[in-house]
XYZ file of C-alpha atoms in Angstrom:
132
model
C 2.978 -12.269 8.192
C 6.069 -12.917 6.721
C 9.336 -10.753 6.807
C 9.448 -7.047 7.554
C 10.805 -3.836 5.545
C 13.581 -2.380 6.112
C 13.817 0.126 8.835
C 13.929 3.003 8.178
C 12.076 3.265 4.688
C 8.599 3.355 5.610
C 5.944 0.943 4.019
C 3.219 1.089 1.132
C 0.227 -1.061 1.591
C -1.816 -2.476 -0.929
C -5.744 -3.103 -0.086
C -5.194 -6.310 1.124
C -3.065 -4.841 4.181
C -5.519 -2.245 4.356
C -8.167 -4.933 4.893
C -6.015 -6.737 7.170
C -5.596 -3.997 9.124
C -9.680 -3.236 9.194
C -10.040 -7.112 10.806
C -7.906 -6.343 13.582
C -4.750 -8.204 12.275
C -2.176 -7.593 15.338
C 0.663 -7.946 13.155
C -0.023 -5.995 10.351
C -1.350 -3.309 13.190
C 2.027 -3.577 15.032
C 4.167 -3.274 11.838
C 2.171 -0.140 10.555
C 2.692 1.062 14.376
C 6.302 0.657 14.636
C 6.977 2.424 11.109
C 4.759 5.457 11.693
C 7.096 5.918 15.060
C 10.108 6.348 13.215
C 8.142 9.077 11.270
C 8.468 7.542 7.792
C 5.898 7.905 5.685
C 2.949 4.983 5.224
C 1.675 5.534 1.812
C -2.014 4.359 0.414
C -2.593 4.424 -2.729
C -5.843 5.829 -3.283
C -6.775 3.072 -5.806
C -5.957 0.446 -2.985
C -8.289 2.574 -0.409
C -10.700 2.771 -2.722
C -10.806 -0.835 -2.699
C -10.602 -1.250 1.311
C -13.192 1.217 2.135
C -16.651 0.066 2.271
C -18.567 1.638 5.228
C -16.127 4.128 6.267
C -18.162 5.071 9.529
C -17.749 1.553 10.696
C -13.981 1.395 9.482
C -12.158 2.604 12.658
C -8.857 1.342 12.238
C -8.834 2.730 8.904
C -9.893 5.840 9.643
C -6.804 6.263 12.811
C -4.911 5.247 9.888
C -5.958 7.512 7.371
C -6.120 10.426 10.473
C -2.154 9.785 11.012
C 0.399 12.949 10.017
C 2.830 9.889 8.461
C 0.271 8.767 6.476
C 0.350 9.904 3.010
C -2.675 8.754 0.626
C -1.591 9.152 -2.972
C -3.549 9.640 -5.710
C -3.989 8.190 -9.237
C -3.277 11.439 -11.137
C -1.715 11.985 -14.683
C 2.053 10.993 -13.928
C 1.448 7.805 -11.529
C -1.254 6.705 -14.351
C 0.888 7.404 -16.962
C 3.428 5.138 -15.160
C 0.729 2.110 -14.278
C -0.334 2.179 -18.150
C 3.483 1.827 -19.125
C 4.010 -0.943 -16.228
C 0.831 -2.748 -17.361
C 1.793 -3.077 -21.090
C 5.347 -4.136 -19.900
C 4.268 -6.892 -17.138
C 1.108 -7.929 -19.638
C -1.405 -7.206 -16.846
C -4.149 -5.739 -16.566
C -4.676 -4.548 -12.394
C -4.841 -0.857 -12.251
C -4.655 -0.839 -8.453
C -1.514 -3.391 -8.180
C 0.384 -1.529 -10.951
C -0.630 1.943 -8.905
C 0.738 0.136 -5.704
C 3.727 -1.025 -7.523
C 4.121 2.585 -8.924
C 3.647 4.689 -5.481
C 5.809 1.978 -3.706
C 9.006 2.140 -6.229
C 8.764 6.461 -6.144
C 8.836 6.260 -2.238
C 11.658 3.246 -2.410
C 9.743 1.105 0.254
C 8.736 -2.160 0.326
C 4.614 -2.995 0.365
C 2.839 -4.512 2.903
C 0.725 -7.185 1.163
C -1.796 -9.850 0.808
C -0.854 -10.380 -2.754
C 2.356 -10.878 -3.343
C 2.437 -12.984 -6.374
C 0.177 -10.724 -8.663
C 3.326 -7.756 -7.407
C 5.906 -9.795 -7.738
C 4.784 -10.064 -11.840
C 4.646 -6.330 -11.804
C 8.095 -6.049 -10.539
C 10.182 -9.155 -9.377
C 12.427 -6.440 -7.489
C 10.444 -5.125 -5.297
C 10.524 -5.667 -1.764
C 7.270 -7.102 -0.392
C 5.872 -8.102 3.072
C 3.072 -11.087 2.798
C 0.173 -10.504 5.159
């Protein structure tokens, strides 16, 4: 894993960090750990769960996760997919669930936790993002 977020700020993860987590990735575990102790908010987008959950009663990481008060799980509705459609045309890409990542993490102002951070970084070169 490379770099951290800043303190204070919470984190968004994408589904890459989701999956991380899943595998038993100590970092990504620890980082996730030591935000939801300071009570900030870790936000899922629900398009990036979608895409991390695949046999949810085998998942248990996820589900502690998911189970968390600090975790907030977001969901595509008409503003945030108004937004991705807008970010989309203006990056020239065509990843729902990045753009929606991109979208929930700017709104919160955190940084995402990620496994993709060149396909974000083309969505918005500003953003502040953690490589798993």
């Amino acid at each position: 894993m490379s770099g951290q977020p800043p303190a204070g700020l919470g984190v968004t993860l994408d589904a890459g960090a989701l999956i991380a987590l899943d595998k038993g990735n100590g970092a990504v575990r620890q980082l996730i750990l030591r935000v939801a102790r300071t009570g900030e908010p870790v936000v899922i987008p629900a398009t990036a769960l979608a895409q991390a959950v695949r046999s949810p009663e085998r998942q248990a990481r996820l589900a502690l996760l998911l189970r968390r008060v600090t975790t907030e799980v977001r969901p595509l509705d008409r503003r945030d997919a108004v937004a991705v459609g807008r970010l989309l045309r203006e990056s020239g890409t065509s990843d729902v669930v990045d753009a929606h990542v991109v979208v929930c993490a700017r709104r919160a102002g955190q940084a995402v936790l990620t496994s993709d951070p060149g396909d974000l970084r083309r969505l918005d070169p500003g953003l502040v993002l953690v490589a798993v």
